[in-house]
Each structure stands twice: as structure tokens, then as C-alpha cells.
mmCIF file with all atom_site columns, C-alpha atoms in Angstrom:
data_model
loop_
_atom_site.group_PDB
_atom_site.id
_atom_site.type_symbol
_atom_site.label_atom_id
_atom_site.label_alt_id
_atom_site.label_comp_id
_atom_site.label_asym_id
_atom_site.label_entity_id
_atom_site.label_seq_id
_atom_site.pdbx_PDB_ins_code
_atom_site.Cartn_x
_atom_site.Cartn_y
_atom_site.Cartn_z
_atom_site.occupancy
_atom_site.B_iso_or_equiv
_atom_site.pdbx_formal_charge
_atom_site.auth_seq_id
_atom_site.auth_comp_id
_atom_site.auth_asym_id
_atom_site.auth_atom_id
_atom_site.pdbx_PDB_model_num
ATOM 1  C CA . GLY A 1 1  ? -33.885 -33.895 -5.963  1.00 0.00 ? 1  GLY A CA 1
ATOM 2  C CA . ASP A 1 2  ? -32.359 -31.640 -3.566  1.00 0.00 ? 2  ASP A CA 1
ATOM 3  C CA . ARG A 1 3  ? -33.863 -28.927 -1.114  1.00 0.00 ? 3  ARG A CA 1
ATOM 4  C CA . ILE A 1 4  ? -33.076 -25.212 -3.425  1.00 0.00 ? 4  ILE A CA 1
ATOM 5  C CA . ASN A 1 5  ? -32.488 -22.404 -0.735  1.00 0.00 ? 5  ASN A CA 1
ATOM 6  C CA . VAL A 1 6  ? -31.486 -19.467 -2.148  1.00 0.00 ? 6  VAL A CA 1
ATOM 7  C CA . VAL A 1 7  ? -30.285 -16.192 -0.192  1.00 0.00 ? 7  VAL A CA 1
ATOM 8  C CA . ASP A 1 8  ? -30.521 -12.885 -1.899  1.00 0.00 ? 8  ASP A CA 1
ATOM 9  C CA . MET A 1 9  ? -29.395 -9.533  0.138   1.00 0.00 ? 9  MET A CA 1
ATOM 10 C CA . ARG A 1 10 ? -30.004 -5.819  -0.623  1.00 0.00 ? 10 ARG A CA 1
ATOM 11 C CA . LEU A 1 11 ? -28.370 -2.857  0.865   1.00 0.00 ? 11 LEU A CA 1
ATOM 12 C CA . ALA A 1 12 ? -29.086 0.290   0.719   1.00 0.00 ? 12 ALA A CA 1
ATOM 13 C CA . LYS A 1 13 ? -28.625 3.657   1.839   1.00 0.00 ? 13 LYS A CA 1
ATOM 14 C CA . VAL A 1 14 ? -30.788 7.256   1.904   1.00 0.00 ? 14 VAL A CA 1
ATOM 15 C CA . LEU A 1 15 ? -28.782 10.410  1.296   1.00 0.00 ? 15 LEU A CA 1
ATOM 16 C CA . ARG A 1 16 ? -30.126 13.503  2.062   1.00 0.00 ? 16 ARG A CA 1
ATOM 17 C CA . PHE A 1 17 ? -29.290 16.747  0.249   1.00 0.00 ? 17 PHE A CA 1
ATOM 18 C CA . GLY A 1 18 ? -31.200 19.458  1.179   1.00 0.00 ? 18 GLY A CA 1
ATOM 19 C CA . ARG A 1 19 ? -35.090 19.491  -0.172  1.00 0.00 ? 19 ARG A CA 1
ATOM 20 C CA . TYR A 1 20 ? -33.506 16.160  -2.521  1.00 0.00 ? 20 TYR A CA 1
ATOM 21 C CA . ARG A 1 21 ? -32.991 12.239  -2.150  1.00 0.00 ? 21 ARG A CA 1
ATOM 22 C CA . ALA A 1 22 ? -31.606 9.891   -3.302  1.00 0.00 ? 22 ALA A CA 1
ATOM 23 C CA . ASN A 1 23 ? -31.512 5.906   -2.526  1.00 0.00 ? 23 ASN A CA 1
ATOM 24 C CA . VAL A 1 24 ? -28.377 4.202   -3.584  1.00 0.00 ? 24 VAL A CA 1
ATOM 25 C CA . GLY A 1 25 ? -28.411 0.645   -3.536  1.00 0.00 ? 25 GLY A CA 1
ATOM 26 C CA . MET A 1 26 ? -26.964 -2.828  -4.301  1.00 0.00 ? 26 MET A CA 1
ATOM 27 C CA . ASP A 1 27 ? -28.981 -6.147  -4.701  1.00 0.00 ? 27 ASP A CA 1
ATOM 28 C CA . VAL A 1 28 ? -27.029 -9.488  -4.194  1.00 0.00 ? 28 VAL A CA 1
ATOM 29 C CA . TYR A 1 29 ? -28.551 -12.688 -5.712  1.00 0.00 ? 29 TYR A CA 1
ATOM 30 C CA . ASN A 1 30 ? -27.679 -16.040 -4.881  1.00 0.00 ? 30 ASN A CA 1
ATOM 31 C CA . LEU A 1 31 ? -25.281 -15.265 -1.883  1.00 0.00 ? 31 LEU A CA 1
ATOM 32 C CA . LEU A 1 32 ? -24.338 -18.173 -1.035  1.00 0.00 ? 32 LEU A CA 1
ATOM 33 C CA . ASN A 1 33 ? -23.897 -19.524 -4.757  1.00 0.00 ? 33 ASN A CA 1
ATOM 34 C CA . ALA A 1 34 ? -25.002 -23.025 -4.058  1.00 0.00 ? 34 ALA A CA 1
ATOM 35 C CA . ASN A 1 35 ? -25.274 -25.111 -7.372  1.00 0.00 ? 35 ASN A CA 1
ATOM 36 C CA . THR A 1 36 ? -28.308 -27.409 -6.783  1.00 0.00 ? 36 THR A CA 1
ATOM 37 C CA . PRO A 1 37 ? -29.624 -29.140 -9.822  1.00 0.00 ? 37 PRO A CA 1
ATOM 38 C CA . THR A 1 38 ? -32.978 -27.185 -10.502 1.00 0.00 ? 38 THR A CA 1
ATOM 39 C CA . THR A 1 39 ? -34.188 -29.927 -13.822 1.00 0.00 ? 39 THR A CA 1
ATOM 40 C CA . TYR A 1 40 ? -33.253 -33.591 -14.013 1.00 0.00 ? 40 TYR A CA 1
ATOM 41 C CA . GLU A 1 41 ? -33.220 -35.378 -17.333 1.00 0.00 ? 41 GLU A CA 1
ATOM 42 C CA . SER A 1 42 ? -36.634 -37.218 -17.052 1.00 0.00 ? 42 SER A CA 1
ATOM 43 C CA . VAL A 1 43 ? -36.859 -40.064 -20.176 1.00 0.00 ? 43 VAL A CA 1
ATOM 44 C CA . TYR A 1 44 ? -35.277 -43.251 -19.699 1.00 0.00 ? 44 TYR A CA 1
ATOM 45 C CA . ASP A 1 45 ? -34.055 -44.441 -22.847 1.00 0.00 ? 45 ASP A CA 1
ATOM 46 C CA . PRO A 1 46 ? -33.771 -48.105 -23.346 1.00 0.00 ? 46 PRO A CA 1
ATOM 47 C CA . ALA A 1 47 ? -31.184 -47.687 -25.959 1.00 0.00 ? 47 ALA A CA 1
ATOM 48 C CA . THR A 1 48 ? -28.300 -46.690 -23.871 1.00 0.00 ? 48 THR A CA 1
ATOM 49 C CA . ASN A 1 49 ? -29.871 -48.597 -20.576 1.00 0.00 ? 49 ASN A CA 1
ATOM 50 C CA . GLY A 1 50 ? -30.555 -44.972 -18.567 1.00 0.00 ? 50 GLY A CA 1
ATOM 51 C CA . ALA A 1 51 ? -27.403 -43.622 -19.155 1.00 0.00 ? 51 ALA A CA 1
ATOM 52 C CA . ARG A 1 52 ? -28.597 -39.897 -18.888 1.00 0.00 ? 52 ARG A CA 1
ATOM 53 C CA . TRP A 1 53 ? -31.411 -40.924 -16.052 1.00 0.00 ? 53 TRP A CA 1
ATOM 54 C CA . MET A 1 54 ? -31.813 -38.283 -13.872 1.00 0.00 ? 54 MET A CA 1
ATOM 55 C CA . GLN A 1 55 ? -29.009 -36.179 -14.555 1.00 0.00 ? 55 GLN A CA 1
ATOM 56 C CA . PRO A 1 56 ? -28.983 -32.739 -13.819 1.00 0.00 ? 56 PRO A CA 1
ATOM 57 C CA . THR A 1 57 ? -29.615 -30.704 -16.892 1.00 0.00 ? 57 THR A CA 1
ATOM 58 C CA . ALA A 1 58 ? -30.004 -27.190 -15.093 1.00 0.00 ? 58 ALA A CA 1
ATOM 59 C CA . VAL A 1 59 ? -28.464 -25.285 -12.110 1.00 0.00 ? 59 VAL A CA 1
ATOM 60 C CA . LEU A 1 60 ? -29.296 -22.458 -10.198 1.00 0.00 ? 60 LEU A CA 1
ATOM 61 C CA . ASN A 1 61 ? -28.380 -19.259 -11.268 1.00 0.00 ? 61 ASN A CA 1
ATOM 62 C CA . PRO A 1 62 ? -24.822 -18.152 -10.562 1.00 0.00 ? 62 PRO A CA 1
ATOM 63 C CA . ARG A 1 63 ? -23.965 -15.131 -8.259  1.00 0.00 ? 63 ARG A CA 1
ATOM 64 C CA . GLU A 1 64 ? -25.346 -11.655 -9.594  1.00 0.00 ? 64 GLU A CA 1
ATOM 65 C CA . ALA A 1 65 ? -24.791 -8.283  -8.453  1.00 0.00 ? 65 ALA A CA 1
ATOM 66 C CA . ARG A 1 66 ? -27.313 -4.969  -9.225  1.00 0.00 ? 66 ARG A CA 1
ATOM 67 C CA . LEU A 1 67 ? -26.433 -1.601  -8.554  1.00 0.00 ? 67 LEU A CA 1
ATOM 68 C CA . ASN A 1 68 ? -29.566 0.808   -8.090  1.00 0.00 ? 68 ASN A CA 1
ATOM 69 C CA . ALA A 1 69 ? -29.938 4.426   -7.845  1.00 0.00 ? 69 ALA A CA 1
ATOM 70 C CA . GLN A 1 70 ? -33.077 6.342   -6.730  1.00 0.00 ? 70 GLN A CA 1
ATOM 71 C CA . PHE A 1 71 ? -33.508 10.106  -6.801  1.00 0.00 ? 71 PHE A CA 1
ATOM 72 C CA . ASP A 1 72 ? -36.068 12.075  -5.603  1.00 0.00 ? 72 ASP A CA 1
ATOM 73 C CA . PHE A 1 73 ? -36.493 15.880  -5.864  1.00 0.00 ? 73 PHE A CA 1
#
């Protein structure tokens, strides 16, 4: 199969409020939204003359984002 390249990114900012602190951020997974196959049909079926052999059965997960916050006091 093709080479699998996945780019993830995290953006975060520390906010201070006196003696309190908040860390807010966002994580983005599969930033480039590649659709590279990860698994293939590995069984050769002689009845169908291998019609499905080496066909992709799964691809990389789609682009996802996650928001997070952490409060220290």
C-alpha cells in the first residue's frame, strides 16, 4: 500500500487570572485530510476471479477537532 502520512496539530494558550491559570487549546487530527487506505482485501476468491482482491477496505479517519481546557487553582 501507499505510505501513510498523518499530520496532527495542537494550538494552546495559557491564560493567567491573578493566582489562577487556565490552559485552553484545540487539537486537530489528520490535518491534511488524507484518505490513504489502511487495510486491503487479502483473500483471493477463485469463484469471482479475484474481483475484490487488493481492494481497500478501510481508510484513515477523517479530519477531527477537539477543544480542551484545564483550570489550575
